[in-house]
């Protein structure tokens, strides 16, 4: 197998030597985000809880199940709710697919917060890891935004009113919300209008939330995760137990 | 024989202090500024255009005015303890508006909770509206008395047309401080 084809793709041999182990990590575009060697303490579940890892796993589950849901879901008000029912009652394995996507979303929100808690409790946010904490706050916000935008998509009463309430809170933003303090805008130029693509939760809102949910936000999360993981390596690997 | 006849010397001292190098240098600076200037201008204009892109010019939302019949449809009667004779739910489903009759006026309540925007429900026996989202409650005249709602429900502009029919305009909204505005109710 160690042919020219193999060698043209993977720049290392099979032999289990320290040099080859290093090359496996370094010559792989995904693995190179990871530190070359992992110290023993970083493997201790008691220290990391693997909460960041579980969060990333949940994110991957959401990506895969989400792409599958996209094969049946139309982001149009005439179809959205019907498609959810169709998925639940007639699409083969549709019910479990939809449920996994929903459970995964709940799990991700919970684990990302627990991950933040453990980083805080282990003082892992301290220099040189301050910037990774900042990236983390961005990832937390994006995780919540993915949940918020996804919440509208079933287009049922819960979805409709949750987004009505949520975007009305946006209208109360200072300066850029029509009902907010120091408002500089009217109801056709405020932040709520951009979020909804109109003045009511309607067809434009559904489409906008869909685009944000399936492409815009996950794309930023992917880039954010890449930086987050790469920074762990650059900041000297997982922090040490005190 | 050395070739001294090369007509274009590669390097030449500039006699009058005007240095050729400086000339090309300043030309390059100018070109560089123009280049970057064009680049950033394009970038700024595209960014502004992209921002504008997110504000649609045409909204495919329903028309904002609708007619609610004539005065005969809202007859006089005995008032409840909040001064309200009748609350019509006829346009609630389609327009999210209650037409309320008091003994001396008619007005159109926008059925939107002033807390965070859910639709309250009218309970004719209690003479009250109640919001399912966080429990706000209002009297039949739209005044809040319980729950997180900060103010009475808003009202829409209402006018009588020449042919005697009454029209509600949902693009003009009044809050409690503006309820005295003549467009906010119909004397009748
Ligand atoms: C999408 C969300 C997130 C993902 C997928 C993620 C993923 C990870 C992973 C896999 C690790 C390696 C260690 C571990 O598993 O615990 C890690 C470490 C770290 N994370 Fe996150 N994380 C996320 C959000 C956050 C948040 C919200 C914060 C804090 C505001 C944060 C701050 C950090 C820091 C400072 C480290 C380095 C910890 C150390 O060296 O001990 N991350 N993250
Ligand atoms: S929206 Fe009606 S009580 Fe909160």
PDB file of C-alpha atoms in Angstrom, chain A:
ATOM      1  CA  UNK A   1       0.000   0.000   0.000  1.00  0.00           C
ATOM      2  CA  UNK A   2       2.888   2.397   0.587  1.00  0.00           C
ATOM      3  CA  UNK A   3       2.720   3.139  -3.086  1.00  0.00           C
ATOM      4  CA  UNK A   4       3.249   6.380  -4.874  1.00  0.00           C
ATOM      5  CA  UNK A   5      -0.491   7.104  -4.682  1.00  0.00           C
ATOM      6  CA  UNK A   6      -0.492   6.704  -0.901  1.00  0.00           C
ATOM      7  CA  UNK A   7       2.638   8.791  -0.609  1.00  0.00           C
ATOM      8  CA  UNK A   8       1.192  11.529  -2.791  1.00  0.00           C
ATOM      9  CA  UNK A   9      -1.732  11.908  -0.386  1.00  0.00           C
ATOM     10  CA  UNK A  10      -0.261  11.025   3.012  1.00  0.00           C
ATOM     11  CA  UNK A  11       3.328  12.116   3.533  1.00  0.00           C
ATOM     12  CA  UNK A  12       4.129   9.470   6.118  1.00  0.00           C
ATOM     13  CA  UNK A  13       4.717   5.737   6.535  1.00  0.00           C
ATOM     14  CA  UNK A  14       2.707   3.228   8.539  1.00  0.00           C
ATOM     15  CA  UNK A  15       5.438   2.409  10.987  1.00  0.00           C
ATOM     16  CA  UNK A  16       4.464   3.361  14.556  1.00  0.00           C
ATOM     17  CA  UNK A  17       7.368   5.669  15.332  1.00  0.00           C
ATOM     18  CA  UNK A  18       7.285   8.992  17.198  1.00  0.00           C
ATOM     19  CA  UNK A  19       8.251  10.746  13.969  1.00  0.00           C
ATOM     20  CA  UNK A  20       5.371   9.215  12.044  1.00  0.00           C
ATOM     21  CA  UNK A  21       2.905   9.943  14.819  1.00  0.00           C
ATOM     22  CA  UNK A  22       3.876  13.580  14.595  1.00  0.00           C
ATOM     23  CA  UNK A  23       3.610  13.585  10.824  1.00  0.00           C
ATOM     24  CA  UNK A  24       0.102  12.117  10.964  1.00  0.00           C
ATOM     25  CA  UNK A  25      -1.061  15.163  12.884  1.00  0.00           C
ATOM     26  CA  UNK A  26       1.007  17.757  11.125  1.00  0.00           C
ATOM     27  CA  UNK A  27       0.330  16.669   7.550  1.00  0.00           C
ATOM     28  CA  UNK A  28      -3.455  16.533   7.942  1.00  0.00           C
ATOM     29  CA  UNK A  29      -5.374  19.728   7.325  1.00  0.00           C
ATOM     30  CA  UNK A  30      -7.968  18.920  10.009  1.00  0.00           C
ATOM     31  CA  UNK A  31      -5.728  17.343  12.626  1.00  0.00           C
ATOM     32  CA  UNK A  32      -3.090  20.061  12.392  1.00  0.00           C
ATOM     33  CA  UNK A  33      -5.434  22.348  14.339  1.00  0.00           C
ATOM     34  CA  UNK A  34      -4.781  19.962  17.180  1.00  0.00           C
ATOM     35  CA  UNK A  35      -1.627  19.947  19.324  1.00  0.00           C
ATOM     36  CA  UNK A  36       1.044  17.498  18.145  1.00  0.00           C
ATOM     37  CA  UNK A  37       1.145  15.760  21.501  1.00  0.00           C
ATOM     38  CA  UNK A  38      -1.458  15.725  24.229  1.00  0.00           C
ATOM     39  CA  UNK A  39      -0.133  15.739  27.773  1.00  0.00           C
ATOM     40  CA  UNK A  40      -1.598  13.169  30.120  1.00  0.00           C
ATOM     41  CA  UNK A  41      -3.407  15.688  32.322  1.00  0.00           C
ATOM     42  CA  UNK A  42      -5.393  16.958  29.333  1.00  0.00           C
ATOM     43  CA  UNK A  43      -6.968  13.527  28.913  1.00  0.00           C
ATOM     44  CA  UNK A  44      -8.373  13.569  32.447  1.00  0.00           C
ATOM     45  CA  UNK A  45     -12.159  13.697  32.170  1.00  0.00           C
ATOM     46  CA  UNK A  46     -12.269  15.215  35.646  1.00  0.00           C
ATOM     47  CA  UNK A  47     -10.410  18.243  34.336  1.00  0.00           C
ATOM     48  CA  UNK A  48     -12.034  19.074  30.985  1.00  0.00           C
ATOM     49  CA  UNK A  49     -15.320  17.151  31.374  1.00  0.00           C
ATOM     50  CA  UNK A  50     -14.795  16.935  27.592  1.00  0.00           C
ATOM     51  CA  UNK A  51     -17.527  19.562  27.526  1.00  0.00           C
ATOM     52  CA  UNK A  52     -16.069  21.494  24.600  1.00  0.00           C
ATOM     53  CA  UNK A  53     -15.607  18.199  22.783  1.00  0.00           C
ATOM     54  CA  UNK A  54     -19.211  17.165  23.447  1.00  0.00           C
ATOM     55  CA  UNK A  55     -20.404  20.564  22.267  1.00  0.00           C
ATOM     56  CA  UNK A  56     -18.484  20.164  19.017  1.00  0.00           C
ATOM     57  CA  UNK A  57     -19.865  16.647  18.643  1.00  0.00           C
ATOM     58  CA  UNK A  58     -23.406  17.994  19.117  1.00  0.00           C
ATOM     59  CA  UNK A  59     -22.681  20.650  16.507  1.00  0.00           C
ATOM     60  CA  UNK A  60     -21.580  17.998  13.992  1.00  0.00           C
ATOM     61  CA  UNK A  61     -24.729  15.977  14.760  1.00  0.00           C
ATOM     62  CA  UNK A  62     -26.806  19.107  14.109  1.00  0.00           C
ATOM     63  CA  UNK A  63     -25.024  19.682  10.788  1.00  0.00           C
ATOM     64  CA  UNK A  64     -25.635  16.147   9.569  1.00  0.00           C
ATOM     65  CA  UNK A  65     -29.261  15.828  10.735  1.00  0.00           C
ATOM     66  CA  UNK A  66     -29.924  19.392   9.592  1.00  0.00           C
ATOM     67  CA  UNK A  67     -28.737  18.685   6.061  1.00  0.00           C
ATOM     68  CA  UNK A  68     -30.989  15.622   6.010  1.00  0.00           C
ATOM     69  CA  UNK A  69     -33.988  17.679   7.194  1.00  0.00           C
ATOM     70  CA  UNK A  70     -33.323  20.146   4.374  1.00  0.00           C
ATOM     71  CA  UNK A  71     -34.216  17.430   1.870  1.00  0.00           C
ATOM     72  CA  UNK A  72     -37.852  17.568   3.003  1.00  0.00           C
ATOM     73  CA  UNK A  73     -38.342  21.029   4.477  1.00  0.00           C
ATOM     74  CA  UNK A  74     -39.513  23.988   2.348  1.00  0.00           C
ATOM     75  CA  UNK A  75     -38.956  27.396   4.005  1.00  0.00           C
ATOM     76  CA  UNK A  76     -42.284  28.709   2.723  1.00  0.00           C
ATOM     77  CA  UNK A  77     -45.304  29.466   4.921  1.00  0.00           C
ATOM     78  CA  UNK A  78     -47.623  27.272   2.860  1.00  0.00           C
ATOM     79  CA  UNK A  79     -45.413  24.221   3.419  1.00  0.00           C
ATOM     80  CA  UNK A  80     -43.231  24.680   6.495  1.00  0.00           C
ATOM     81  CA  UNK A  81     -45.667  23.333   9.094  1.00  0.00           C
ATOM     82  CA  UNK A  82     -46.956  20.596   6.760  1.00  0.00           C
ATOM     83  CA  UNK A  83     -43.383  19.476   6.090  1.00  0.00           C
ATOM     84  CA  UNK A  84     -42.768  19.043   9.816  1.00  0.00           C
ATOM     85  CA  UNK A  85     -45.899  16.894  10.060  1.00  0.00           C
ATOM     86  CA  UNK A  86     -44.898  14.982   6.930  1.00  0.00           C
ATOM     87  CA  UNK A  87     -41.466  14.355   8.421  1.00  0.00           C
ATOM     88  CA  UNK A  88     -43.012  13.127  11.650  1.00  0.00           C
ATOM     89  CA  UNK A  89     -45.697  10.902  10.223  1.00  0.00           C
ATOM     90  CA  UNK A  90     -44.617   9.668   6.828  1.00  0.00           C
ATOM     91  CA  UNK A  91     -40.974  10.222   5.973  1.00  0.00           C
ATOM     92  CA  UNK A  92     -39.039   7.012   6.832  1.00  0.00           C
ATOM     93  CA  UNK A  93     -37.180   7.673  10.115  1.00  0.00           C
ATOM     94  CA  UNK A  94     -38.341  11.302   9.886  1.00  0.00           C
ATOM     95  CA  UNK A  95     -39.615  11.443  13.458  1.00  0.00           C
ATOM     96  CA  UNK A  96     -36.343  10.269  14.983  1.00  0.00           C
ATOM     97  CA  UNK A  97     -34.399  12.517  12.614  1.00  0.00           C
ATOM     98  CA  UNK A  98     -36.352  15.576  13.684  1.00  0.00           C
ATOM     99  CA  UNK A  99     -36.077  14.619  17.327  1.00  0.00           C
ATOM    100  CA  UNK A 100     -32.316  14.091  17.152  1.00  0.00           C
ATOM    101  CA  UNK A 101     -31.957  17.528  15.607  1.00  0.00           C
ATOM    102  CA  UNK A 102     -34.020  19.064  18.391  1.00  0.00           C
ATOM    103  CA  UNK A 103     -32.362  17.143  21.229  1.00  0.00           C
ATOM    104  CA  UNK A 104     -28.952  17.938  19.764  1.00  0.00           C
ATOM    105  CA  UNK A 105     -29.801  21.624  19.815  1.00  0.00           C
ATOM    106  CA  UNK A 106     -30.853  21.477  23.456  1.00  0.00           C
ATOM    107  CA  UNK A 107     -27.760  19.446  24.324  1.00  0.00           C
ATOM    108  CA  UNK A 108     -25.475  21.909  22.585  1.00  0.00           C
ATOM    109  CA  UNK A 109     -26.865  24.873  24.506  1.00  0.00           C
ATOM    110  CA  UNK A 110     -26.464  23.026  27.797  1.00  0.00           C
ATOM    111  CA  UNK A 111     -22.964  21.682  27.147  1.00  0.00           C
ATOM    112  CA  UNK A 112     -21.611  24.958  25.783  1.00  0.00           C
ATOM    113  CA  UNK A 113     -22.608  26.582  29.071  1.00  0.00           C
ATOM    114  CA  UNK A 114     -21.141  23.756  31.138  1.00  0.00           C
ATOM    115  CA  UNK A 115     -17.964  24.042  29.050  1.00  0.00           C
ATOM    116  CA  UNK A 116     -17.800  27.724  29.884  1.00  0.00           C
ATOM    117  CA  UNK A 117     -18.348  26.886  33.537  1.00  0.00           C
ATOM    118  CA  UNK A 118     -15.495  24.391  33.584  1.00  0.00           C
ATOM    119  CA  UNK A 119     -13.152  26.823  31.797  1.00  0.00           C
ATOM    120  CA  UNK A 120     -14.056  29.340  34.480  1.00  0.00           C
ATOM    121  CA  UNK A 121     -13.688  26.901  37.387  1.00  0.00           C
ATOM    122  CA  UNK A 122     -10.281  25.694  36.193  1.00  0.00           C
ATOM    123  CA  UNK A 123      -9.113  29.303  35.593  1.00  0.00           C
ATOM    124  CA  UNK A 124      -8.361  28.313  32.022  1.00  0.00           C
ATOM    125  CA  UNK A 125      -9.416  31.735  30.755  1.00  0.00           C
ATOM    126  CA  UNK A 126      -6.306  33.329  32.232  1.00  0.00           C
ATOM    127  CA  UNK A 127      -3.343  34.481  30.077  1.00  0.00           C
ATOM    128  CA  UNK A 128      -2.304  33.300  27.568  1.00  0.00           C
ATOM    129  CA  UNK A 129      -5.830  31.982  26.959  1.00  0.00           C
ATOM    130  CA  UNK A 130      -7.821  35.239  27.236  1.00  0.00           C
ATOM    131  CA  UNK A 131      -8.404  35.448  23.491  1.00  0.00           C
ATOM    132  CA  UNK A 132      -9.794  31.920  23.352  1.00  0.00           C
ATOM    133  CA  UNK A 133     -12.288  32.963  26.012  1.00  0.00           C
ATOM    134  CA  UNK A 134     -13.343  35.803  23.692  1.00  0.00           C
ATOM    135  CA  UNK A 135     -13.737  33.392  20.764  1.00  0.00           C
ATOM    136  CA  UNK A 136     -15.713  31.228  23.186  1.00  0.00           C
ATOM    137  CA  UNK A 137     -18.134  34.036  24.002  1.00  0.00           C
ATOM    138  CA  UNK A 138     -18.663  34.487  20.257  1.00  0.00           C
ATOM    139  CA  UNK A 139     -19.365  30.754  19.882  1.00  0.00           C
ATOM    140  CA  UNK A 140     -21.810  30.858  22.807  1.00  0.00           C
ATOM    141  CA  UNK A 141     -23.707  33.748  21.216  1.00  0.00           C
ATOM    142  CA  UNK A 142     -23.799  31.980  17.856  1.00  0.00           C
ATOM    143  CA  UNK A 143     -25.037  28.777  19.507  1.00  0.00           C
ATOM    144  CA  UNK A 144     -27.942  30.706  21.036  1.00  0.00           C
ATOM    145  CA  UNK A 145     -28.651  32.408  17.713  1.00  0.00           C
ATOM    146  CA  UNK A 146     -28.782  29.050  15.933  1.00  0.00           C
ATOM    147  CA  UNK A 147     -31.377  27.922  18.462  1.00  0.00           C
ATOM    148  CA  UNK A 148     -33.365  31.133  18.098  1.00  0.00           C
ATOM    149  CA  UNK A 149     -33.460  31.060  14.282  1.00  0.00           C
ATOM    150  CA  UNK A 150     -34.220  27.341  14.221  1.00  0.00           C
ATOM    151  CA  UNK A 151     -37.134  27.857  16.592  1.00  0.00           C
ATOM    152  CA  UNK A 152     -39.179  29.690  13.919  1.00  0.00           C
ATOM    153  CA  UNK A 153     -38.831  27.041  11.236  1.00  0.00           C
ATOM    154  CA  UNK A 154     -41.605  24.589  12.346  1.00  0.00           C
ATOM    155  CA  UNK A 155     -43.997  27.559  11.845  1.00  0.00           C
ATOM    156  CA  UNK A 156     -46.363  26.438  14.618  1.00  0.00           C
ATOM    157  CA  UNK A 157     -47.901  28.651  17.308  1.00  0.00           C
ATOM    158  CA  UNK A 158     -44.917  28.229  19.623  1.00  0.00           C
ATOM    159  CA  UNK A 159     -42.536  29.261  16.850  1.00  0.00           C
ATOM    160  CA  UNK A 160     -44.618  32.167  15.660  1.00  0.00           C
ATOM    161  CA  UNK A 161     -45.115  33.771  19.066  1.00  0.00           C
ATOM    162  CA  UNK A 162     -41.601  33.111  20.306  1.00  0.00           C
ATOM    163  CA  UNK A 163     -40.208  34.995  17.327  1.00  0.00           C
ATOM    164  CA  UNK A 164     -42.869  37.704  17.683  1.00  0.00           C
ATOM    165  CA  UNK A 165     -41.774  38.258  21.270  1.00  0.00           C
ATOM    166  CA  UNK A 166     -38.072  37.938  20.439  1.00  0.00           C
ATOM    167  CA  UNK A 167     -38.076  40.390  17.574  1.00  0.00           C
ATOM    168  CA  UNK A 168     -40.255  42.843  19.507  1.00  0.00           C
ATOM    169  CA  UNK A 169     -37.510  42.853  22.105  1.00  0.00           C
ATOM    170  CA  UNK A 170     -35.213  43.828  19.222  1.00  0.00           C
ATOM    171  CA  UNK A 171     -37.512  46.793  18.515  1.00  0.00           C
ATOM    172  CA  UNK A 172     -36.657  48.040  22.001  1.00  0.00           C
ATOM    173  CA  UNK A 173     -32.914  48.293  21.191  1.00  0.00           C
ATOM    174  CA  UNK A 174     -31.458  51.753  21.869  1.00  0.00           C
ATOM    175  CA  UNK A 175     -30.859  53.871  18.727  1.00  0.00           C
ATOM    176  CA  UNK A 176     -31.632  51.184  16.113  1.00  0.00           C
ATOM    177  CA  UNK A 177     -34.974  49.899  17.440  1.00  0.00           C
ATOM    178  CA  UNK A 178     -38.172  51.809  16.700  1.00  0.00           C
ATOM    179  CA  UNK A 179     -39.452  51.601  20.278  1.00  0.00           C
ATOM    180  CA  UNK A 180     -36.071  51.811  21.974  1.00  0.00           C
ATOM    181  CA  UNK A 181     -34.608  54.763  23.849  1.00  0.00           C
ATOM    182  CA  UNK A 182     -32.951  57.428  21.610  1.00  0.00           C
ATOM    183  CA  UNK A 183     -34.518  55.761  18.587  1.00  0.00           C
ATOM    184  CA  UNK A 184     -33.165  57.094  15.283  1.00  0.00           C
ATOM    185  CA  UNK A 185     -35.330  54.953  13.015  1.00  0.00           C
ATOM    186  CA  UNK A 186     -38.929  54.251  12.052  1.00  0.00           C
ATOM    187  CA  UNK A 187     -40.605  50.870  11.791  1.00  0.00           C
ATOM    188  CA  UNK A 188     -39.407  50.442   8.195  1.00  0.00           C
ATOM    189  CA  UNK A 189     -35.736  51.014   8.987  1.00  0.00           C
ATOM    190  CA  UNK A 190     -35.216  49.528  12.426  1.00  0.00           C
ATOM    191  CA  UNK A 191     -33.396  46.361  13.431  1.00  0.00           C
ATOM    192  CA  UNK A 192     -36.633  44.417  13.760  1.00  0.00           C
ATOM    193  CA  UNK A 193     -37.481  45.241  10.159  1.00  0.00           C
ATOM    194  CA  UNK A 194     -34.147  43.830   8.945  1.00  0.00           C
ATOM    195  CA  UNK A 195     -34.522  40.692  11.013  1.00  0.00           C
ATOM    196  CA  UNK A 196     -38.035  40.049   9.716  1.00  0.00           C
ATOM    197  CA  UNK A 197     -37.640  41.459   6.211  1.00  0.00           C
ATOM    198  CA  UNK A 198     -40.919  43.265   6.895  1.00  0.00           C
ATOM    199  CA  UNK A 199     -43.093  44.535   9.708  1.00  0.00           C
ATOM    200  CA  UNK A 200     -44.707  41.229  10.679  1.00  0.00           C
ATOM    201  CA  UNK A 201     -43.516  37.669  11.189  1.00  0.00           C
ATOM    202  CA  UNK A 202     -44.327  36.523   7.647  1.00  0.00           C
ATOM    203  CA  UNK A 203     -42.875  34.837   4.594  1.00  0.00           C
ATOM    204  CA  UNK A 204     -39.763  37.036   4.494  1.00  0.00           C
ATOM    205  CA  UNK A 205     -39.051  36.395   8.157  1.00  0.00           C
ATOM    206  CA  UNK A 206     -39.285  32.636   7.661  1.00  0.00           C
ATOM    207  CA  UNK A 207     -36.896  32.770   4.723  1.00  0.00           C
ATOM    208  CA  UNK A 208     -34.429  35.047   6.494  1.00  0.00           C
ATOM    209  CA  UNK A 209     -34.372  32.892   9.604  1.00  0.00           C
ATOM    210  CA  UNK A 210     -33.925  29.813   7.437  1.00  0.00           C
ATOM    211  CA  UNK A 211     -30.934  31.239   5.582  1.00  0.00           C
ATOM    212  CA  UNK A 212     -29.373  32.376   8.856  1.00  0.00           C
ATOM    213  CA  UNK A 213     -30.057  29.022  10.484  1.00  0.00           C
ATOM    214  CA  UNK A 214     -28.760  26.676   7.798  1.00  0.00           C
ATOM    215  CA  UNK A 215     -25.906  28.665   6.261  1.00  0.00           C
ATOM    216  CA  UNK A 216     -24.901  32.030   7.668  1.00  0.00           C
ATOM    217  CA  UNK A 217     -24.501  31.202  11.358  1.00  0.00           C
ATOM    218  CA  UNK A 218     -23.122  27.625  11.039  1.00  0.00           C
ATOM    219  CA  UNK A 219     -20.492  28.881   8.570  1.00  0.00           C
ATOM    220  CA  UNK A 220     -19.246  31.382  11.138  1.00  0.00           C
ATOM    221  CA  UNK A 221     -19.379  28.709  13.852  1.00  0.00           C
ATOM    222  CA  UNK A 222     -17.177  26.438  11.726  1.00  0.00           C
ATOM    223  CA  UNK A 223     -14.557  29.142  11.266  1.00  0.00           C
ATOM    224  CA  UNK A 224     -14.858  30.086  14.949  1.00  0.00           C
ATOM    225  CA  UNK A 225     -14.301  26.463  16.034  1.00  0.00           C
ATOM    226  CA  UNK A 226     -11.246  26.157  13.774  1.00  0.00           C
ATOM    227  CA  UNK A 227      -9.710  29.239  15.395  1.00  0.00           C
ATOM    228  CA  UNK A 228     -10.775  28.061  18.874  1.00  0.00           C
ATOM    229  CA  UNK A 229      -9.065  24.671  18.481  1.00  0.00           C
ATOM    230  CA  UNK A 230      -5.985  26.063  16.776  1.00  0.00           C
ATOM    231  CA  UNK A 231      -5.594  28.619  19.549  1.00  0.00           C
ATOM    232  CA  UNK A 232      -5.561  25.822  22.146  1.00  0.00           C
ATOM    233  CA  UNK A 233      -2.481  24.448  20.398  1.00  0.00           C
ATOM    234  CA  UNK A 234      -0.909  27.900  20.031  1.00  0.00           C
ATOM    235  CA  UNK A 235      -1.572  28.750  23.683  1.00  0.00           C
ATOM    236  CA  UNK A 236       0.359  25.684  24.819  1.00  0.00           C
ATOM    237  CA  UNK A 237      -2.319  23.006  24.841  1.00  0.00           C
ATOM    238  CA  UNK A 238      -5.025  22.433  27.428  1.00  0.00           C
ATOM    239  CA  UNK A 239      -4.269  24.275  30.622  1.00  0.00           C
ATOM    240  CA  UNK A 240      -2.701  22.388  33.500  1.00  0.00           C
ATOM    241  CA  UNK A 241      -4.591  21.361  36.635  1.00  0.00           C
ATOM    242  CA  UNK A 242      -3.653  23.667  39.449  1.00  0.00           C
TER     243      UNK A 242
END
